[in-house]
Tab-separated table of C-alpha atoms in Angstrom:
chain	number	residue	atom	x	y	z
A	1139	MET	CA	93.956	-186.262	108.241
A	1140	ASP	CA	91.962	-185.978	111.762
A	1141	ALA	CA	91.396	-182.779	110.952
A	1142	SER	CA	90.002	-183.016	107.531
A	1143	GLU	CA	87.691	-186.055	108.334
A	1144	ASN	CA	86.348	-183.902	111.058
A	1145	ARG	CA	85.460	-181.097	108.673
A	1146	ARG	CA	84.065	-183.635	106.496
A	1147	SER	CA	81.803	-185.023	109.458
A	1148	ILE	CA	80.909	-181.754	110.121
A	1149	THR	CA	79.663	-180.760	106.740
A	1150	VAL	CA	77.699	-184.025	106.255
A	1151	GLY	CA	76.191	-183.526	109.849
A	1152	ILE	CA	75.100	-179.785	108.826
A	1153	PHE	CA	73.494	-180.974	105.380
A	1154	VAL	CA	71.813	-184.127	107.259
A	1155	LEU	CA	70.630	-181.570	109.752
A	1156	LEU	CA	69.419	-179.131	106.837
A	1157	GLY	CA	67.607	-182.065	105.142
A	1158	VAL	CA	65.811	-183.053	108.403
A	1159	VAL	CA	64.728	-179.567	109.072
A	1160	VAL	CA	63.411	-179.062	105.252
A	1161	PHE	CA	61.719	-182.547	105.720
A	1162	VAL	CA	59.806	-181.577	109.058
A	1163	VAL	CA	58.979	-178.028	107.590
A	1164	GLY	CA	57.451	-179.785	104.465
A	1165	VAL	CA	55.730	-182.121	106.407
A	1166	LEU	CA	54.171	-179.448	108.775
A	1167	THR	CA	53.343	-177.443	105.357
A	1168	LEU	CA	51.506	-180.234	103.623
A	1169	GLY	CA	50.113	-181.299	106.857
A	1170	GLY	CA	48.695	-177.890	107.623
A	1171	GLN	CA	47.213	-177.596	103.954
A	1172	ASN	CA	45.299	-180.845	104.519
A	1173	LYS	CA	44.362	-180.111	108.054
A	1174	SER	CA	46.007	-183.139	109.114
A	1175	PHE	CA	47.218	-181.574	112.403
A	1176	VAL	CA	43.842	-179.921	113.046
A	1177	LYS	CA	41.269	-180.957	115.119
A	1178	SER	CA	38.173	-181.913	112.646
A	1179	ILE	CA	35.011	-183.608	112.050
A	1180	HIS	CA	33.869	-185.740	109.273
A	1181	ILE	CA	30.816	-184.949	107.070
A	1182	SER	CA	29.486	-186.160	103.822
A	1183	SER	CA	27.133	-185.227	100.979
A	1184	VAL	CA	25.858	-187.069	98.015
A	1185	PHE	CA	26.059	-185.715	94.653
A	1186	SER	CA	24.927	-187.096	91.154
A	1187	ASP	CA	27.601	-185.190	89.254
A	1188	VAL	CA	30.928	-183.981	90.896
A	1189	SER	CA	32.219	-182.199	87.665
A	1190	GLY	CA	35.632	-183.268	88.166
A	1191	LEU	CA	36.163	-182.803	91.940
A	1192	LYS	CA	39.316	-184.542	93.390
A	1193	LYS	CA	40.460	-185.650	96.779
A	1194	GLY	CA	42.361	-183.180	98.446
A	1195	ASN	CA	40.258	-180.095	96.997
A	1196	ASN	CA	39.252	-177.454	99.408
A	1197	VAL	CA	36.088	-176.868	101.331
A	1198	TRP	CA	35.021	-173.338	101.800
A	1199	PHE	CA	32.280	-172.009	104.014
A	1200	SER	CA	31.546	-168.034	103.812
A	1201	GLY	CA	34.372	-167.498	101.826
A	1202	VAL	CA	36.978	-169.167	104.429
A	1203	LYS	CA	38.728	-172.428	103.729
A	1204	VAL	CA	37.588	-174.754	106.719
A	1205	GLY	CA	38.625	-178.202	105.110
A	1206	VAL	CA	39.529	-180.756	102.536
A	1207	ILE	CA	37.809	-183.456	100.516
A	1208	LYS	CA	39.206	-186.723	101.981
A	1209	SER	CA	37.833	-189.261	99.680
A	1210	ILE	CA	35.078	-189.813	96.762
A	1211	ARG	CA	33.490	-193.165	96.059
A	1212	PHE	CA	30.045	-194.135	94.259
A	1213	THR	CA	27.482	-195.287	96.391
A	1214	GLY	CA	24.566	-196.038	94.137
A	1215	ASN	CA	23.330	-195.553	90.601
A	1216	SER	CA	24.985	-192.476	89.543
A	1217	GLN	CA	25.561	-191.155	93.103
A	1218	VAL	CA	28.943	-190.044	94.422
A	1219	ASP	CA	29.608	-189.697	98.114
A	1220	VAL	CA	32.033	-187.027	98.916
A	1221	ASP	CA	33.725	-187.243	102.388
A	1222	MET	CA	34.813	-183.917	103.924
A	1223	SER	CA	37.084	-183.104	106.922
A	1224	ILE	CA	35.782	-179.609	108.659
A	1225	GLU	CA	37.754	-177.793	111.083
A	1226	ALA	CA	36.146	-178.393	114.438
A	1227	SER	CA	36.479	-174.466	115.103
A	1228	SER	CA	34.088	-173.703	112.221
A	1229	GLN	CA	31.445	-176.462	113.534
A	1230	PRO	CA	29.266	-174.003	115.590
A	1231	TYR	CA	28.639	-171.960	112.478
A	1232	ILE	CA	27.395	-174.831	110.133
A	1233	HIS	CA	24.000	-176.214	110.674
A	1234	ARG	CA	22.390	-179.267	109.698
A	1235	ASN	CA	20.044	-177.909	107.176
A	1236	ALA	CA	22.946	-176.268	105.335
A	1237	GLY	CA	23.354	-176.932	101.824
A	1238	VAL	CA	26.499	-178.298	99.927
A	1239	ARG	CA	27.245	-177.155	96.269
A	1240	ILE	CA	30.288	-177.559	93.971
A	1241	SER	CA	32.000	-174.622	92.443
A	1242	SER	CA	35.153	-173.515	91.077
A	1243	ASP	CA	38.128	-171.734	92.560
A	1244	GLY	CA	38.327	-168.598	89.949
A	1245	LEU	CA	37.143	-168.870	86.545
A	1246	ILE	CA	39.277	-171.872	85.597
A	1247	GLY	CA	40.643	-172.982	88.733
A	1248	ASN	CA	40.307	-176.139	90.852
A	1249	LYS	CA	36.848	-177.544	91.886
A	1250	ILE	CA	35.924	-176.880	95.404
A	1251	VAL	CA	33.051	-177.693	97.686
A	1252	VAL	CA	31.196	-174.463	99.257
A	1253	ILE	CA	29.092	-174.917	102.405
A	1254	ASP	CA	25.965	-172.665	103.145
A	1255	GLY	CA	25.548	-172.049	106.925
A	1256	GLY	CA	21.962	-172.797	106.776
A	1257	SER	CA	19.269	-170.931	109.271
A	1258	PRO	CA	20.235	-170.557	113.051
A	1259	GLN	CA	17.130	-172.452	114.035
A	1260	ALA	CA	18.425	-175.881	112.671
A	1261	PRO	CA	20.866	-177.825	115.225
A	1262	ILE	CA	24.639	-177.750	114.631
A	1263	VAL	CA	26.153	-180.309	112.339
A	1264	GLN	CA	27.922	-183.066	114.023
A	1265	ASP	CA	30.381	-185.749	113.035
A	1266	GLY	CA	29.105	-188.172	110.430
A	1267	ASP	CA	26.232	-186.166	109.279
A	1268	VAL	CA	25.028	-186.072	105.674
A	1269	LEU	CA	24.215	-182.575	104.262
A	1270	GLN	CA	21.949	-181.892	101.511
A	1271	SER	CA	23.799	-181.475	98.148
A	1272	GLU	CA	22.481	-178.581	95.704
A	1273	LYS	CA	22.104	-179.559	91.963
A	1274	LEU	CA	25.174	-178.387	89.945
A	1275	LEU	CA	24.514	-176.811	86.680
A	1276	SER	CA	26.869	-178.479	84.221
A	1277	THR	CA	28.757	-177.228	81.426
A	1278	ASP	CA	26.277	-178.797	78.984
A	1279	ASP	CA	23.457	-177.203	80.546
A	1280	ILE	CA	25.001	-173.608	80.461
A	1281	MET	CA	25.965	-174.402	76.858
A	1282	LYS	CA	22.454	-175.330	76.023
A	1283	THR	CA	21.074	-172.190	77.815
A	1284	LEU	CA	23.618	-170.083	75.968
A	1285	GLN	CA	22.570	-171.559	72.788
A	1286	GLN	CA	18.818	-171.239	73.387
A	1287	ASN	CA	19.463	-167.458	74.438
A	1288	ASN	CA	21.498	-167.026	71.390
A	1289	GLN	CA	18.734	-168.349	69.133
A	1290	ASN	CA	16.196	-165.953	70.977
A	1291	LEU	CA	18.581	-162.917	70.213
A	1292	LEU	CA	18.726	-164.075	66.925
A	1293	ALA	CA	15.040	-164.063	66.522
A	1294	ILE	CA	14.881	-160.808	68.070
A	1295	THR	CA	17.454	-158.916	65.902
A	1296	THR	CA	15.770	-160.658	63.115
A	1297	ASP	CA	12.217	-159.046	63.756
A	1298	PHE	CA	14.020	-155.783	64.203
A	1299	LYS	CA	15.637	-156.011	61.069
A	1300	THR	CA	12.350	-156.798	59.387
A	1301	LEU	CA	10.817	-154.035	61.516
A	1302	GLY	CA	13.343	-151.451	60.439
A	1303	HIS	CA	12.780	-152.495	56.789
A	1304	GLN	CA	9.209	-151.821	56.960
A	1305	ILE	CA	9.654	-148.349	58.840
A	1306	LEU	CA	11.991	-147.198	56.320
A	1307	ALA	CA	9.806	-148.508	53.403
A	1308	GLY	CA	6.806	-146.396	55.044
A	1309	LYS	CA	4.834	-149.400	56.294
A	1310	GLY	CA	2.663	-149.032	59.365
A	1311	THR	CA	2.002	-146.371	61.616
A	1312	VAL	CA	5.430	-145.455	62.519
A	1313	GLY	CA	6.563	-145.689	58.921
A	1314	ALA	CA	3.857	-143.519	57.780
A	1315	LEU	CA	4.579	-140.837	60.262
A	1316	LEU	CA	8.387	-140.974	58.986
A	1317	ALA	CA	7.432	-141.172	55.281
A	1318	ASP	CA	4.118	-138.885	55.127
A	1319	SER	CA	4.826	-135.267	56.171
A	1320	THR	CA	1.051	-134.384	55.956
A	1321	MET	CA	0.196	-137.125	58.720
A	1322	ALA	CA	3.242	-136.118	60.716
A	1323	LEU	CA	1.762	-132.258	60.663
A	1324	GLN	CA	-1.767	-133.751	61.652
A	1325	LEU	CA	-0.263	-135.773	64.633
A	1326	ARG	CA	1.602	-132.422	65.693
A	1327	ALA	CA	-1.820	-130.590	65.476
A	1328	ALA	CA	-3.624	-133.338	67.420
A	1329	MET	CA	-0.876	-133.148	70.158
A	1330	ARG	CA	-1.250	-129.288	70.291
A	1331	ASN	CA	-5.163	-129.853	70.547
A	1332	LEU	CA	-4.540	-132.482	73.268
A	1333	GLN	CA	-2.105	-130.161	75.230
A	1334	THR	CA	-4.878	-127.338	74.902
A	1335	ALA	CA	-7.301	-129.436	76.314
A	1336	THR	CA	-5.135	-130.582	78.999
A	1337	GLN	CA	-4.743	-126.918	79.978
A	1338	SER	CA	-8.136	-126.472	79.931
A	1339	ALA	CA	-8.999	-129.259	82.112
A	1340	SER	CA	-6.347	-128.090	84.537
A	1341	LEU	CA	-7.756	-124.459	84.378
A	1342	MET	CA	-11.326	-125.903	84.977
A	1343	ALA	CA	-10.068	-128.002	87.876
A	1344	VAL	CA	-8.513	-124.776	89.228
A	1345	GLN	CA	-11.663	-122.994	89.015
A	1346	LEU	CA	-13.755	-126.130	90.298
A	1347	ASN	CA	-11.324	-125.816	93.393
A	1348	HIS	CA	-11.961	-122.077	93.940
A	1349	PHE	CA	-15.589	-122.567	93.618
A	1350	SER	CA	-15.392	-125.366	96.191
A	1351	ASN	CA	-13.615	-123.069	98.699
A	1352	LYS	CA	-16.160	-120.265	98.018
A	1353	MET	CA	-18.975	-122.890	98.877
A	1354	ASN	CA	-16.881	-123.828	102.121
A	1355	THR	CA	-16.488	-120.290	103.218
A	1356	LYS	CA	-17.887	-119.314	106.609
A	1357	GLY	CA	-21.327	-117.426	106.573
A	1358	GLY	CA	-21.874	-118.116	102.661
A	1359	LEU	CA	-25.115	-119.618	101.382
A	1360	ALA	CA	-23.683	-122.990	100.810
A	1361	ASP	CA	-22.365	-123.172	104.480
A	1362	LYS	CA	-25.689	-121.985	105.821
A	1363	LEU	CA	-27.600	-124.847	103.854
A	1364	LEU	CA	-24.953	-127.136	105.191
A	1365	THR	CA	-24.689	-126.151	108.774
A	1366	ASP	CA	-27.684	-123.997	109.597
A	1367	THR	CA	-31.002	-125.824	110.328
A	1368	VAL	CA	-32.846	-122.914	110.631
A	1369	ALA	CA	-32.011	-121.524	107.230
A	1370	PHE	CA	-32.283	-124.959	105.735
A	1371	ASN	CA	-36.134	-125.126	107.419
A	1372	ARG	CA	-36.925	-121.739	106.034
A	1373	ILE	CA	-35.939	-122.631	102.463
A	1374	GLN	CA	-37.796	-126.100	102.976
A	1375	GLU	CA	-41.126	-124.167	103.852
A	1376	SER	CA	-40.577	-121.703	100.836
A	1377	VAL	CA	-40.276	-124.918	98.546
A	1378	THR	CA	-43.289	-126.374	100.259
A	1379	LYS	CA	-45.293	-122.865	99.599
A	1380	LEU	CA	-44.002	-122.993	95.900
A	1381	LYS	CA	-45.242	-126.404	95.597
A	1382	GLU	CA	-48.650	-125.430	96.898
A	1383	ALA	CA	-48.667	-122.475	94.433
A	1384	ALA	CA	-47.774	-124.663	91.744
A	1385	ASN	CA	-50.470	-126.990	92.646
A	1386	ASN	CA	-53.019	-124.102	92.786
A	1387	ALA	CA	-51.694	-122.598	89.456
A	1388	THR	CA	-52.400	-126.178	88.139
A	1389	ILE	CA	-56.027	-126.410	89.630
A	1390	LEU	CA	-56.442	-122.866	88.073
A	1391	THR	CA	-55.082	-123.849	84.947
A	1392	ASP	CA	-57.487	-126.980	84.721
A	1393	ASN	CA	-60.467	-124.733	85.709
A	1394	LEU	CA	-59.742	-122.272	82.933
A	1395	ASN	CA	-59.116	-125.266	80.475
A	1396	LYS	CA	-62.768	-126.418	81.488
A	1397	ALA	CA	-64.174	-122.895	81.087
A	1398	SER	CA	-62.594	-122.648	77.615
A	1399	ASN	CA	-63.886	-125.919	76.625
A	1400	LYS	CA	-67.382	-124.815	77.916
A	1401	LEU	CA	-67.023	-121.480	75.730
A	1402	ASN	CA	-66.147	-123.699	72.740
A	1403	SER	CA	-69.328	-125.951	73.074
A	1404	THR	CA	-72.888	-124.903	72.380
A	1405	ASP	CA	-74.618	-126.378	75.610
A	1406	ASN	CA	-74.613	-122.908	77.498
A	1407	ILE	CA	-75.595	-119.071	76.597
A	1408	MET	CA	-71.623	-117.805	76.040
A	1409	GLY	CA	-70.875	-120.976	74.048
A	1410	VAL	CA	-73.986	-120.307	71.660
A	1411	LEU	CA	-72.909	-116.609	71.524
A	1412	LEU	CA	-69.542	-117.347	70.593
A	1413	ASN	CA	-69.956	-120.437	68.354
A	1414	ASP	CA	-73.234	-120.733	67.122
A	1415	PRO	CA	-74.268	-117.711	64.629
A	1416	LYS	CA	-77.882	-118.679	64.171
A	1417	GLY	CA	-78.480	-118.757	67.973
A	1418	ALA	CA	-76.388	-115.611	68.618
A	1419	GLU	CA	-78.694	-113.871	65.956
A	1420	LYS	CA	-81.736	-115.139	68.089
A	1421	VAL	CA	-80.520	-113.824	71.223
A	1422	GLN	CA	-79.510	-110.436	69.518
A	1423	SER	CA	-83.141	-110.398	68.311
A	1424	THR	CA	-84.279	-111.304	71.485
A	1425	LEU	CA	-82.217	-108.220	73.226
A	1426	ASN	CA	-83.546	-105.895	70.524
A	1427	TYR	CA	-87.263	-106.674	71.385
A	1428	LEU	CA	-86.748	-106.328	74.792
A	1429	GLN	CA	-85.054	-102.939	74.445
A	1430	GLN	CA	-87.801	-101.866	72.030
A	1431	SER	CA	-90.515	-103.029	74.719
A	1432	SER	CA	-88.498	-101.072	77.477
A	1433	VAL	CA	-88.585	-98.026	75.203
A	1434	LYS	CA	-92.390	-98.478	74.804
A	1435	LEU	CA	-93.024	-99.246	78.561
A	1436	ASN	CA	-91.173	-95.856	79.364
A	1437	ASP	CA	-93.410	-94.215	76.734
A	1438	ASP	CA	-96.453	-95.816	78.390
A	1439	LEU	CA	-95.276	-94.680	81.885
A	1440	GLU	CA	-94.905	-91.356	80.810
A	1441	ALA	CA	-98.257	-91.086	79.410
A	1442	LEU	CA	-99.782	-92.482	82.644
A	1443	GLN	CA	-97.897	-89.531	84.605
A	1444	HIS	CA	-99.699	-87.151	82.446
A	1445	ASN	CA	-103.259	-88.989	82.753
A	1446	PHE	CA	-105.544	-86.979	84.573
A	1447	LEU	CA	-106.547	-90.118	86.782
A	1448	LEU	CA	-102.941	-90.757	87.989
A	1449	LYS	CA	-101.330	-87.265	88.147
A	1450	GLY	CA	-102.182	-86.760	91.846
A	1451	PHE	CA	-100.509	-90.026	92.502
A	1452	PHE	CA	-97.480	-89.133	90.673
A	1453	LYS	CA	-97.462	-85.785	92.176
A	1454	LYS	CA	-97.773	-86.959	95.944
A	1455	LYS	CA	-94.871	-89.419	94.995
A	1456	GLU	CA	-92.730	-86.878	93.751
A	1457	LYS	CA	-93.377	-84.554	96.853
A	1458	ALA	CA	-92.417	-87.463	99.227
A	1459	LYS	CA	-89.243	-87.578	97.282
A	1460	GLN	CA	-88.259	-84.264	97.653
A	1461	ASP	CA	-89.167	-84.052	101.510
A	1462	SER	CA	-86.830	-87.105	101.912
A	1463	LEU	CA	-84.070	-85.486	100.118
A	1464	LYS	CA	-84.623	-82.246	102.280
A	1465	GLY	CA	-84.465	-84.439	105.486
A	1466	LYS	CA	-81.302	-85.957	104.764
A	1467	MET	CA	-79.712	-82.574	103.948
């Protein structure tokens, strides 16, 4: 009897001890999940819509769980204050200008609060600070955006459908190219001509480059013109002389024009001879008279030489002429 009671007492004690151990482990586990036994600070943020966020949901920072939601309460018109418990070990990495937003733990998981670190220039967050919340894009907003995108996509596909029908019907430039073989051949010929023109332009560019290289060759004419001041001065002098020659030619041409104009007028002898037939006849008659008079004068002189009164004079003159010629010889 005593032995059986002792075994029963030992068994009950073992079960009680196991229950206490399980209870302590459960408390520690739950406390660890809720950060109840970890040194922490309290920060908060105000949202206009928490989208189903609940007390006890997790707080994440840079992909690491750093705290939990302690309380959610209304603070004003459509304003919800979310109080968070953050591990003190993560405090040095969170700054006061950090943003707070609501997200989801996976695609359809529980709601969580995500903290962005902020800029390092800002001070570190302290216990009781209120962080700025970021506006959450609600499901309705997402659905409206998707609906608008669907409408835009439907409009685009409708336009493409209409365009495809028009192309198949041969309308427009593309449709004409697809339906009209003649236009396609013309376009192909135009492309060949364009390719030929492009090749010609490329060849011209190569030739211009080659010509430029020749011009830049040391000792060439272009190089001398650009670098040799002596050659440049000589060319400049030649150009000046050519300019003077051109001016002289211009003056000569003007003089010839004036002379030609005078020849075309009747206020001078040459002009009368060239342009006035009657005056020319008079001049011709005068010349004829002069010629006849000179012939008669020669005859008269010949007659005087044979005259006995002047024959001695002419003989003396002839003899003096002969003596002069002998003296020169």
